[in-house]
CSV table of C-alpha atoms and ligand atoms in Angstrom, one decimal:
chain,number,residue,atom,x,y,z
A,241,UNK,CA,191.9,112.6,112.2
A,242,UNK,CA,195.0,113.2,114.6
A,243,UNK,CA,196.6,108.9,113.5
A,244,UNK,CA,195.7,109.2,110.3
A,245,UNK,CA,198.4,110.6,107.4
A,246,UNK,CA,196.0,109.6,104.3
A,247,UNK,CA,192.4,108.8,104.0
A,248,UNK,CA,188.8,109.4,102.5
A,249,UNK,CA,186.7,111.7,104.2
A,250,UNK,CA,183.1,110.8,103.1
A,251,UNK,CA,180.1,113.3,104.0
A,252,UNK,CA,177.1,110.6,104.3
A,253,UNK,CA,175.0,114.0,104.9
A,254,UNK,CA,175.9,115.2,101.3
A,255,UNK,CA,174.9,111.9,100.1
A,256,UNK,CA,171.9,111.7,101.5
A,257,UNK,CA,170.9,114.7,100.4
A,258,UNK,CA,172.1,114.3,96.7
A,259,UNK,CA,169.5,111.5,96.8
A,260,UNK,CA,166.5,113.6,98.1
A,261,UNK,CA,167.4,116.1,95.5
A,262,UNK,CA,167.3,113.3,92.8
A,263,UNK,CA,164.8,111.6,94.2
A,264,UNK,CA,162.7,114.9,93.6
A,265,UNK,CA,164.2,115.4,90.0
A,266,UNK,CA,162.7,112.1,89.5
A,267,UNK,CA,159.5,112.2,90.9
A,268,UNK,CA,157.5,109.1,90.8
A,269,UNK,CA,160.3,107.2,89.0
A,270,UNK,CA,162.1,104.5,91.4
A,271,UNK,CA,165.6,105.2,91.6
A,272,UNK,CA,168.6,102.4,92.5
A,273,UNK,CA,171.4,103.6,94.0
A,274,UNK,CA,174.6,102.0,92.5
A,275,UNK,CA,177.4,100.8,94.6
A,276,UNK,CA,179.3,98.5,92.4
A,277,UNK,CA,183.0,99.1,93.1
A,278,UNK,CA,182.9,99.3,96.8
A,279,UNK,CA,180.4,102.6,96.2
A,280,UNK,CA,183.1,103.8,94.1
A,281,UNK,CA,185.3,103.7,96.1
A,282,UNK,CA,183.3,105.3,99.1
A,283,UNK,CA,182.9,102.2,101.2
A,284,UNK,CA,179.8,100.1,100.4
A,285,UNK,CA,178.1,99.3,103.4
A,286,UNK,CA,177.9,103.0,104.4
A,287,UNK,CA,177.0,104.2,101.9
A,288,UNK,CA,174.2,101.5,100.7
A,289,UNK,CA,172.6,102.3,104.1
A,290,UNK,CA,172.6,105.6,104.2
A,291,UNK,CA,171.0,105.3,100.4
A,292,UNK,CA,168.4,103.5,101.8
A,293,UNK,CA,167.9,105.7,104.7
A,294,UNK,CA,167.2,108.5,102.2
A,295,UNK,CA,164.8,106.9,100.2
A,296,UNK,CA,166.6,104.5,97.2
A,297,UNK,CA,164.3,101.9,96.5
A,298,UNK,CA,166.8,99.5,95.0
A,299,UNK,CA,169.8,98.6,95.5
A,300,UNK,CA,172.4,97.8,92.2
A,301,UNK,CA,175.9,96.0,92.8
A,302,UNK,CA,177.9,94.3,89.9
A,303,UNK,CA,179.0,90.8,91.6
A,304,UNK,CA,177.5,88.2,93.8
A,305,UNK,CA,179.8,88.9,96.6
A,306,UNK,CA,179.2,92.5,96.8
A,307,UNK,CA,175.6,91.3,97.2
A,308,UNK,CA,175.9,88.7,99.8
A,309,UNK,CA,178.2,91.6,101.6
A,310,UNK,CA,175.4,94.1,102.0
A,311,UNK,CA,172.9,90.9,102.6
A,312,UNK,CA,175.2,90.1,105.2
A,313,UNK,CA,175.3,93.4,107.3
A,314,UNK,CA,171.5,93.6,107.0
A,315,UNK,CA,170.5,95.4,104.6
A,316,UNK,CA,167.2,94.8,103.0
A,317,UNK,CA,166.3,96.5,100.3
A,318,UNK,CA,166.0,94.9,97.0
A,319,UNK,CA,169.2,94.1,95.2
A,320,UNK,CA,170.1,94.0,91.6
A,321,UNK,CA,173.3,92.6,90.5
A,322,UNK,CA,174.5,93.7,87.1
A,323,UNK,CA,176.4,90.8,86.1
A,324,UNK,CA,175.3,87.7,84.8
A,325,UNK,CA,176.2,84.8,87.7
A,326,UNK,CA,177.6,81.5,86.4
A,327,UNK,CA,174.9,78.8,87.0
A,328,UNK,CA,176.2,77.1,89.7
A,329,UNK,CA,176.1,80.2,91.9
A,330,UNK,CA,172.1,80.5,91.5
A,331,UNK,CA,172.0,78.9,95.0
A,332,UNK,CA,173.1,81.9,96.4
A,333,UNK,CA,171.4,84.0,94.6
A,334,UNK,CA,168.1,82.3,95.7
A,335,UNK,CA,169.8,82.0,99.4
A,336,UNK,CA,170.8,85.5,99.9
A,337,UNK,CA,167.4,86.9,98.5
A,338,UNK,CA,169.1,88.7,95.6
A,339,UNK,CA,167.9,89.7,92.1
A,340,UNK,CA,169.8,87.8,89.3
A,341,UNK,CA,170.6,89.7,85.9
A,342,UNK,CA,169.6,87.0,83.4
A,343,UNK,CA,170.4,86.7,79.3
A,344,UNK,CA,170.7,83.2,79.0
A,345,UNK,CA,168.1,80.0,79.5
A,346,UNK,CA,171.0,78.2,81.3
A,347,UNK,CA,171.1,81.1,84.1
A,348,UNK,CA,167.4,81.3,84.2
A,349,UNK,CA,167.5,77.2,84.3
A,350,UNK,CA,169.6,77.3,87.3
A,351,UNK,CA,168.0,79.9,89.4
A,352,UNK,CA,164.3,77.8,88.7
A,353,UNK,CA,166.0,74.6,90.1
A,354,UNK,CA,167.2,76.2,92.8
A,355,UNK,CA,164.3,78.1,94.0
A,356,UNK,CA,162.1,75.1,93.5
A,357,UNK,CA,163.9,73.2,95.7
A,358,UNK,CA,163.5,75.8,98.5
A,359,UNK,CA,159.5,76.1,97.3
A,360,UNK,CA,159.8,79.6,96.7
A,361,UNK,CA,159.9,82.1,93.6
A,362,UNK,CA,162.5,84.1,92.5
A,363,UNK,CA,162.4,87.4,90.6
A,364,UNK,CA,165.1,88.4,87.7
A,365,UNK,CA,165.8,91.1,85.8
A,366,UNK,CA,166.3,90.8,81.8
A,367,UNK,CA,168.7,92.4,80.3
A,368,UNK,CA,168.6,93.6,76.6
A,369,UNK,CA,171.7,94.6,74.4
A,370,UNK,CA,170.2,97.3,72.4
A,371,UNK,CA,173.8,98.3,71.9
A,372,UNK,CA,176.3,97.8,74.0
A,373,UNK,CA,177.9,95.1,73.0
A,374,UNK,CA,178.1,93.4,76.9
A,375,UNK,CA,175.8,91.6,79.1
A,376,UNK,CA,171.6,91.1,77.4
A,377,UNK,CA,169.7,88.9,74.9
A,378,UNK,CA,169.8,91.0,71.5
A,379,UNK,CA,166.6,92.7,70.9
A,380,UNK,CA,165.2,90.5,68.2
A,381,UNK,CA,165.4,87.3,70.6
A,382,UNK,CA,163.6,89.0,73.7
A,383,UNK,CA,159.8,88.4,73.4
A,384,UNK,CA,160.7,84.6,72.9
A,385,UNK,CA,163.2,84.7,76.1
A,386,UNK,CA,160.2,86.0,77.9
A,387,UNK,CA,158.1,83.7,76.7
A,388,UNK,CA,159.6,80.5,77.5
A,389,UNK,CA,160.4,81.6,80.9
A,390,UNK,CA,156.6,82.1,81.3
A,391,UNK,CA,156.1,78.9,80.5
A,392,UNK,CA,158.7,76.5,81.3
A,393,UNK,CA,160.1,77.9,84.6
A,394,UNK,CA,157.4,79.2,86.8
A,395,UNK,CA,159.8,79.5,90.1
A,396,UNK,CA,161.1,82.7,88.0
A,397,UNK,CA,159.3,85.9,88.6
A,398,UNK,CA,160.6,88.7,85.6
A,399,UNK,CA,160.3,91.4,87.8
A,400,UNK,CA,162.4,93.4,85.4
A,401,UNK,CA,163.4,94.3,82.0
A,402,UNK,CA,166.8,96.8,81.0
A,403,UNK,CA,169.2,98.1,79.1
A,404,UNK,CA,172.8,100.3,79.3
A,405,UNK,CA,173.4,103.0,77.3
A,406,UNK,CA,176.9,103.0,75.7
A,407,UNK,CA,177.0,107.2,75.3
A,408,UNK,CA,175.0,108.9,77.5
A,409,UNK,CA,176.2,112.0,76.5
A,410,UNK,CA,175.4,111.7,73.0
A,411,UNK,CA,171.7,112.2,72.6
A,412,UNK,CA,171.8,110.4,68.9
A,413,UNK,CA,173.2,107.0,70.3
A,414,UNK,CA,171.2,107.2,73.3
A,415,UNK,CA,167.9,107.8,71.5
A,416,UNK,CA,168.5,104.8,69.1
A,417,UNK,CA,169.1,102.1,71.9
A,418,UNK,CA,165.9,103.8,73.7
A,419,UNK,CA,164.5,103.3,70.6
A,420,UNK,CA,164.8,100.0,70.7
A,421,UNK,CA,164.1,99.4,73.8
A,422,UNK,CA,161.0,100.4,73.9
A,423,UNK,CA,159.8,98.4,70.8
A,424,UNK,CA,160.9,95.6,72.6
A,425,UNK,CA,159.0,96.7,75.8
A,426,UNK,CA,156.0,97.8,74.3
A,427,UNK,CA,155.7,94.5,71.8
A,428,UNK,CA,156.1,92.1,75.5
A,429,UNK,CA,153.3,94.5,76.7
A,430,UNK,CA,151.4,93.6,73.7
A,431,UNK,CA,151.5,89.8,73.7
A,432,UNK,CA,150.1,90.2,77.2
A,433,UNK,CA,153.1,89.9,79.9
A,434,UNK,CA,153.4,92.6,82.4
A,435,UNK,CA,157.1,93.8,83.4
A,436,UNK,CA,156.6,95.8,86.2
A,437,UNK,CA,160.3,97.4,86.5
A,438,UNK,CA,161.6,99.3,83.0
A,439,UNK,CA,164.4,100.8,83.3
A,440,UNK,CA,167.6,102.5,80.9
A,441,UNK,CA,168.8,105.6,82.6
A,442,UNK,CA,172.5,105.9,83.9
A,443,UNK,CA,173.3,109.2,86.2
A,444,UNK,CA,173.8,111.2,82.6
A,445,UNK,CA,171.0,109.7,81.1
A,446,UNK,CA,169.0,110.5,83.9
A,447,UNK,CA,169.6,114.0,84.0
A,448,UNK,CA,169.3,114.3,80.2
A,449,UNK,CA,166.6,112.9,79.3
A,450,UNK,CA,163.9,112.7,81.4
A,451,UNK,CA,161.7,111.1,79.0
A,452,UNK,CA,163.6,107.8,79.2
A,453,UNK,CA,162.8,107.2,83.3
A,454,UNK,CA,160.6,104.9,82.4
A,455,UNK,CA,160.2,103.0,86.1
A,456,UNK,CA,163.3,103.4,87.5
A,457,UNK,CA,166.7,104.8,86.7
A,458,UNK,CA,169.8,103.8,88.1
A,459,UNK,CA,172.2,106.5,89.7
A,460,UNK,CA,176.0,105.9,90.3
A,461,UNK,CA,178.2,108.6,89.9
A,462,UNK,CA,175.8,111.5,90.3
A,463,UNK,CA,174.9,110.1,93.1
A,464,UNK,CA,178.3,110.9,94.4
A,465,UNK,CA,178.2,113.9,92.8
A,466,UNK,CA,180.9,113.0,89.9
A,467,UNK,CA,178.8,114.0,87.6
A,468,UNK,CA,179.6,116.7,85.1
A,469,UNK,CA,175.8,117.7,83.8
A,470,UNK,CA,172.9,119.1,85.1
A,471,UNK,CA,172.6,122.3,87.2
A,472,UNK,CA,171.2,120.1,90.3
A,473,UNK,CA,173.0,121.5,93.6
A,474,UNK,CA,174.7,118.1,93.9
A,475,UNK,CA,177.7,118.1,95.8
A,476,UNK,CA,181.1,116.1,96.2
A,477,UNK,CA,180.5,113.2,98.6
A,478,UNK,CA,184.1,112.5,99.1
A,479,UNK,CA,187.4,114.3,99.6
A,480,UNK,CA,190.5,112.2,99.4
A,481,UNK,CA,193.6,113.6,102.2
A,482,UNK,CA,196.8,113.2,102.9
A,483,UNK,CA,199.6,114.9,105.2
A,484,UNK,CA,203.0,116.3,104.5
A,485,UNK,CA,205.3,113.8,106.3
A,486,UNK,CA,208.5,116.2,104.9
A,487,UNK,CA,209.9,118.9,103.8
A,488,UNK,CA,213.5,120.4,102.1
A,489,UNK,CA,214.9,123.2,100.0
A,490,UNK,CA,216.4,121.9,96.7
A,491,UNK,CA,218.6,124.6,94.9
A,492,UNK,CA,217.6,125.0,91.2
A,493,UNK,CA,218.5,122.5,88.8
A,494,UNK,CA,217.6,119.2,91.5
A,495,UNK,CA,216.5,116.3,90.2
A,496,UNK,CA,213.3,115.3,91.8
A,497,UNK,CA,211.8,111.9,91.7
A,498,UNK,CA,212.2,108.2,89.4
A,499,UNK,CA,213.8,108.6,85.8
A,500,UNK,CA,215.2,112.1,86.6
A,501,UNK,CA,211.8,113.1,84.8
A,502,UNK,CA,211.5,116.6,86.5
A,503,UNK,CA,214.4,119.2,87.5
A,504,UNK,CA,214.0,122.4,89.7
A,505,UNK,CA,213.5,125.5,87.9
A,506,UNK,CA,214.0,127.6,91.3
A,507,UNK,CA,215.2,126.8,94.3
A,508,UNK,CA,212.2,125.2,95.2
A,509,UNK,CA,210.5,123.4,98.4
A,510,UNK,CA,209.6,120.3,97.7
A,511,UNK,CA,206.9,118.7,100.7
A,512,UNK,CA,206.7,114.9,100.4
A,513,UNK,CA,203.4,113.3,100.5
A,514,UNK,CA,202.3,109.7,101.6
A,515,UNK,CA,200.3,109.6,99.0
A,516,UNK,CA,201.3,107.3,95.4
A,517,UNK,CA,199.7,104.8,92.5
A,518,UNK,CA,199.3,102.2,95.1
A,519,UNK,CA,197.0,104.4,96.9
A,520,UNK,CA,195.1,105.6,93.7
A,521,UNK,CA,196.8,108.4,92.1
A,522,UNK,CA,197.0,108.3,88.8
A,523,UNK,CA,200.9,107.5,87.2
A,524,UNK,CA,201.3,110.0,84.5
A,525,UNK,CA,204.3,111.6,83.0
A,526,UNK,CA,205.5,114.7,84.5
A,527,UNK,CA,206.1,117.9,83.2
A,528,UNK,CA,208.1,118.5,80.0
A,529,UNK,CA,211.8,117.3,79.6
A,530,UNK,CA,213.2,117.4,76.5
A,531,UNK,CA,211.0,117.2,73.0
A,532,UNK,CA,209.4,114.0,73.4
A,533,UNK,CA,207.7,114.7,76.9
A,534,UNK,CA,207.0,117.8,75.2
A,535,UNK,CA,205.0,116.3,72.5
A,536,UNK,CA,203.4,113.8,75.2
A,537,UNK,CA,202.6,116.6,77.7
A,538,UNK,CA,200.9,119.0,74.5
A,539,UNK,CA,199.2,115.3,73.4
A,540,UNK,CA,197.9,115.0,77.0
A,541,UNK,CA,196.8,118.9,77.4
A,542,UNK,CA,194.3,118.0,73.9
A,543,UNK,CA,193.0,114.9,75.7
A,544,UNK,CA,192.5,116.6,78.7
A,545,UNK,CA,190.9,119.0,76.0
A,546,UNK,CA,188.9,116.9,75.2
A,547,UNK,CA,188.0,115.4,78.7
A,548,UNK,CA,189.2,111.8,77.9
A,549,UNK,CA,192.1,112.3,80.2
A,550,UNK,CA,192.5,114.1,83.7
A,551,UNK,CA,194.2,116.3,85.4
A,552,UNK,CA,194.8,115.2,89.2
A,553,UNK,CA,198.7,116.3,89.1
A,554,UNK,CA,197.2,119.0,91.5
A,555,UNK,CA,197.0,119.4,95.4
A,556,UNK,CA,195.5,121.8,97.6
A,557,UNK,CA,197.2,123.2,100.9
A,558,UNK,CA,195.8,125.5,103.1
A,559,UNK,CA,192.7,126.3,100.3
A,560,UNK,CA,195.5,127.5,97.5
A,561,UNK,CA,196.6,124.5,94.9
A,562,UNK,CA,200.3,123.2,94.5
A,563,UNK,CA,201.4,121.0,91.5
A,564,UNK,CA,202.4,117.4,92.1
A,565,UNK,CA,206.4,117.3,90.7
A,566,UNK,CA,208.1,114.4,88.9
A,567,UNK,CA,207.2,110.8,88.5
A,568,UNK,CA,203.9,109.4,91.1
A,569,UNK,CA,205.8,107.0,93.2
A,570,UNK,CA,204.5,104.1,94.8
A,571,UNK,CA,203.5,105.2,97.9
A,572,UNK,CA,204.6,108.7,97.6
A,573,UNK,CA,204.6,111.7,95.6
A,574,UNK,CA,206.6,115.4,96.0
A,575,UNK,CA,204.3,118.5,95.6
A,576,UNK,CA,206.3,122.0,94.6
A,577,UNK,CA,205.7,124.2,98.0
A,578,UNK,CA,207.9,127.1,97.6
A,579,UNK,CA,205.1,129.9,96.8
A,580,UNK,CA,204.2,128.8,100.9
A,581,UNK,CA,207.0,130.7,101.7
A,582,UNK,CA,207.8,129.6,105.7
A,583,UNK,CA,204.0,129.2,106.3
A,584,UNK,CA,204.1,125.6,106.4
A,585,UNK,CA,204.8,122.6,108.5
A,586,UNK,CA,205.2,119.0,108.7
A,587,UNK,CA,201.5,117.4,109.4
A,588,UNK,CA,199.8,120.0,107.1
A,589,UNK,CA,196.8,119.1,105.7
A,590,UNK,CA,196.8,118.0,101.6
A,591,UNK,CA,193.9,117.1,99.4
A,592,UNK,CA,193.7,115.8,96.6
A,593,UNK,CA,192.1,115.1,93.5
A,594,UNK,CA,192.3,111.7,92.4
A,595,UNK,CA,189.4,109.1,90.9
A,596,UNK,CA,187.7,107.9,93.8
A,597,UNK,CA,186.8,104.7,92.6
A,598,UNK,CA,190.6,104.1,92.1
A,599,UNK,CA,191.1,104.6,95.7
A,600,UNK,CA,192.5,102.0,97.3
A,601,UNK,CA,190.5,99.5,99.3
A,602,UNK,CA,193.2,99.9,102.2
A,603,UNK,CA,192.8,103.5,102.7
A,604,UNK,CA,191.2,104.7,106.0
A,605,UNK,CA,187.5,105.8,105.4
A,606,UNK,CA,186.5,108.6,107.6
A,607,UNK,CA,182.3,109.1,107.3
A,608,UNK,CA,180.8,112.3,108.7
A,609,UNK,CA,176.5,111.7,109.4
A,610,UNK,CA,174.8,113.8,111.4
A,611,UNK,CA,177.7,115.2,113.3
A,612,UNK,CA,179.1,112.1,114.2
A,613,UNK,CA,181.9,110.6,112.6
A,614,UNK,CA,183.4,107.1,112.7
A,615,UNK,CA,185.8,105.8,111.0
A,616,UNK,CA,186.8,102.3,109.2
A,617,UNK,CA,190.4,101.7,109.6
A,618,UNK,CA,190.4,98.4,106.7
A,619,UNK,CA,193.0,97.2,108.5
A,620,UNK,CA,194.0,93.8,108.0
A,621,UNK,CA,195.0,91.2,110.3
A,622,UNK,CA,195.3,87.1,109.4
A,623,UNK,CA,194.9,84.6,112.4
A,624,UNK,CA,195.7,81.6,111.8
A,625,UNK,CA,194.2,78.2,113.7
A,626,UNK,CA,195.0,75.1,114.6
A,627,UNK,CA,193.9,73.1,110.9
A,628,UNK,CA,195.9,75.4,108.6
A,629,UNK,CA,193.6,77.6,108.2
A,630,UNK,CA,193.5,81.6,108.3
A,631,UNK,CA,191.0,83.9,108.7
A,632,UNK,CA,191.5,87.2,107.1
A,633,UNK,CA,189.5,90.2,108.2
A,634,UNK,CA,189.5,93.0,106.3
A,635,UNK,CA,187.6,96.7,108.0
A,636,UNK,CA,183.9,94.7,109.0
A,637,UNK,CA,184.5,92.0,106.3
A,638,UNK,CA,185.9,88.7,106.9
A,639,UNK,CA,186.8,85.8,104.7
A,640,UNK,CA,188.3,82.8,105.6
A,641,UNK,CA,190.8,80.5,103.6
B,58,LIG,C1,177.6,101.4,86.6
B,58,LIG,C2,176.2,101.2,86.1
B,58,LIG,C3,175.2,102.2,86.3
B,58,LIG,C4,175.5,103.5,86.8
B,58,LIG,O1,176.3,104.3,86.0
B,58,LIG,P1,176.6,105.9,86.4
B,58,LIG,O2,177.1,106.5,85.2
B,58,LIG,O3,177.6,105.8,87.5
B,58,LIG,O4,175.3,106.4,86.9
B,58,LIG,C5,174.0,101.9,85.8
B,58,LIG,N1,173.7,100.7,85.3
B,58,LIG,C6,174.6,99.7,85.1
B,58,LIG,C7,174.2,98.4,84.5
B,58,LIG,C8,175.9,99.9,85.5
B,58,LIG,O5,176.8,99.0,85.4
């Protein structure tokens, strides 16, 4: 990648086969392949091919848009979006072939109308809030939901019937909404309606309890392999580099970076990266200056502890890891290089470790499949025409304005 100082390097051959080795964990289970958040942060399109290619049976997305997108560069599959639409956007829903998320009778109302007027059936998804506190009609109120649908608006198919866990990884919580799931399941089964598509399980879920499959589970981060259970040989799909764009010797006692927040211990070489917040690394305080970034750093090594914070302040050159120095800037950051001794050079190589789905969109994405590789610049250009108006393309996307 000769023009590119930062990007995302994406294996699409890892991916594919973290599916086939789900897909096999899961057996006859149907699995949906998430890629709300552009695929976190992996590039959508791509990546919902290459999902289907390897067997996903469903699609998930949170928004409309993200729906039309994959609609729009041909994929087929089935697609659930997560979020409930506003009514007046059932239109799309109906027009695009999409599966609508529904908890309320206005939603379902709107997506009747509008399939009726096209003489054609559309299928939902219910969702139940068996403790989540988000999206879903509260258990208690379900069977009646389902009932009036039946009844009153025949262009509406209920394909499907879910619910999100809040906890995956605690096997109490988790048990309770299954729990009540499947009275709520198995009492619809009993008045006599048939929901073909169950489904609970998250990537944790999935892997933890296998009893709760039911008919399909849906996989995001495991998927990606950013999951941290199971002893599956899933791997990493993505790797996140930059370049070293400079290099200099500070003597010791050299302030390094915004707020004077970090001083040189050592005479120390610092390499600058092109690599900052905007871009997607994280903006947390630096090492230890004085007894109140003591306190925060020890507070931030328990939550770390813990694992409700993270620890991406880390960089590898050359396979050995280097620690990110002073505050995350913008657009850059300064990594402490001195243990390279003179083994290093401008245009090196960095990777690092940074939460992909905070990646930003702008960042070239470089996917590897079946040993070719192409890459998706994102870059963005606005034309404008005659009548004011501007079209903005972004990577394969285009909107206009
Ligand atoms: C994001 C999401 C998932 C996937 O969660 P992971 O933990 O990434 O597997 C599943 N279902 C819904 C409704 C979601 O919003």
């Amino acid at each position: 990648m000769e023009n590119l100082t930062s990007w995302v390097d994406v294996d699409l051959d890892v991916l594919s086969n973290n599916i086939k080795i789900i897909k096999d964990f899961i057996g006859e289970t149907k699995m949906l392949a998430v890629v709300k958040a552009d695929a976190y942060g992996h590039g959508i399109v791509p990546v919902a091919l290459t999902a289907i290619e390897s067997g996903a049976d469903f699609i998930g997305v949170s928004g409309l848009d993200e729906g039309i997108l994959l609609r729009k560069s041909g994929i087929e599959a089935p697609i659930l979006v997560f979020n409930t639409i506003l009514p007046e956007q059932a239109e799309k829903i109906i027009q695009f072939d999409l599966t609508a998320t529904v908890c309320s009778l206005d939603v379902v109302q709107a997506l009747h109308e509008a399939a009726k007027r096209l003489n054609i059936k559309t299928r939902i998804h219910i969702k139940v809030d068996t403790g989540f506190g988000r999206f879903g009609i509260l258990p208690e109120h379900t069977l009646k939901f389902v009932k009036i649908i039946n009844s009153d608006f025949r262009a509406v198919d209920i394909e499907g019937i879910y619910t999100h866990f809040s906890t995956a990884s605690s096997a109490a919580i988790t048990r309770n909404q299954f729990e009540k799931f499947q009275s709520v399941t198995n009492k619809i089964r009993e008045s006599g309606f048939n929901i073909p598509l169950r489904h609970a399980c998250n990537s944790i879920a999935t892997i933890k309890y296998p009893e709760m499959h039911l008919d399909m589970v849906r996989v995001g981060n495991l998927m990606y392999g950013l999951c941290p259970v199971g002893n599956l040989n899933i791997k990493k799909t993505a790797k996140v580099f930059s370049r070293i764009i400079f290099i200099k010797k500070l003597p010791r006692g050299h302030n390094v970076g915004y707020g004077n927040k970090y001083t040189t211990k050592r005479p120390t070489t610092v390499a600058v990266i092109p690599f900052g917040y905007y871009d997607g690394l994280e903006l947390l305080v630096p090492q230890p200056n004085g007894v109140l970034d003591g306190l925060k750093s020890f507070l931030k090594q328990v939550l770390l502890g813990f694992g409700i914070s993270r620890q991406d302040r880390k960089v590898r050159i050359k396979g050995r890891t280097f620690n990110i120095i002073g505050k995350i800037g913008m657009q850059n950051c300064m990594v402490d290089v001195t243990d390279l001794k003179d083994d290093i050079f401008i245009g090196e190589q960095v990777e690092l470790s940074t939460r992909k789905v905070n990646l930003c969109y702008n960042l070239p994405r470089v996917y590897h499949r079946e040993d070719e590789i192409f890459v998706d610049l994102r870059q963005r250009t606005v034309k404008f025409d005659t009548g004011n108006h501007y079209h903005y393309e972004r990577g394969s996307e285009q909107f206009i304005g």
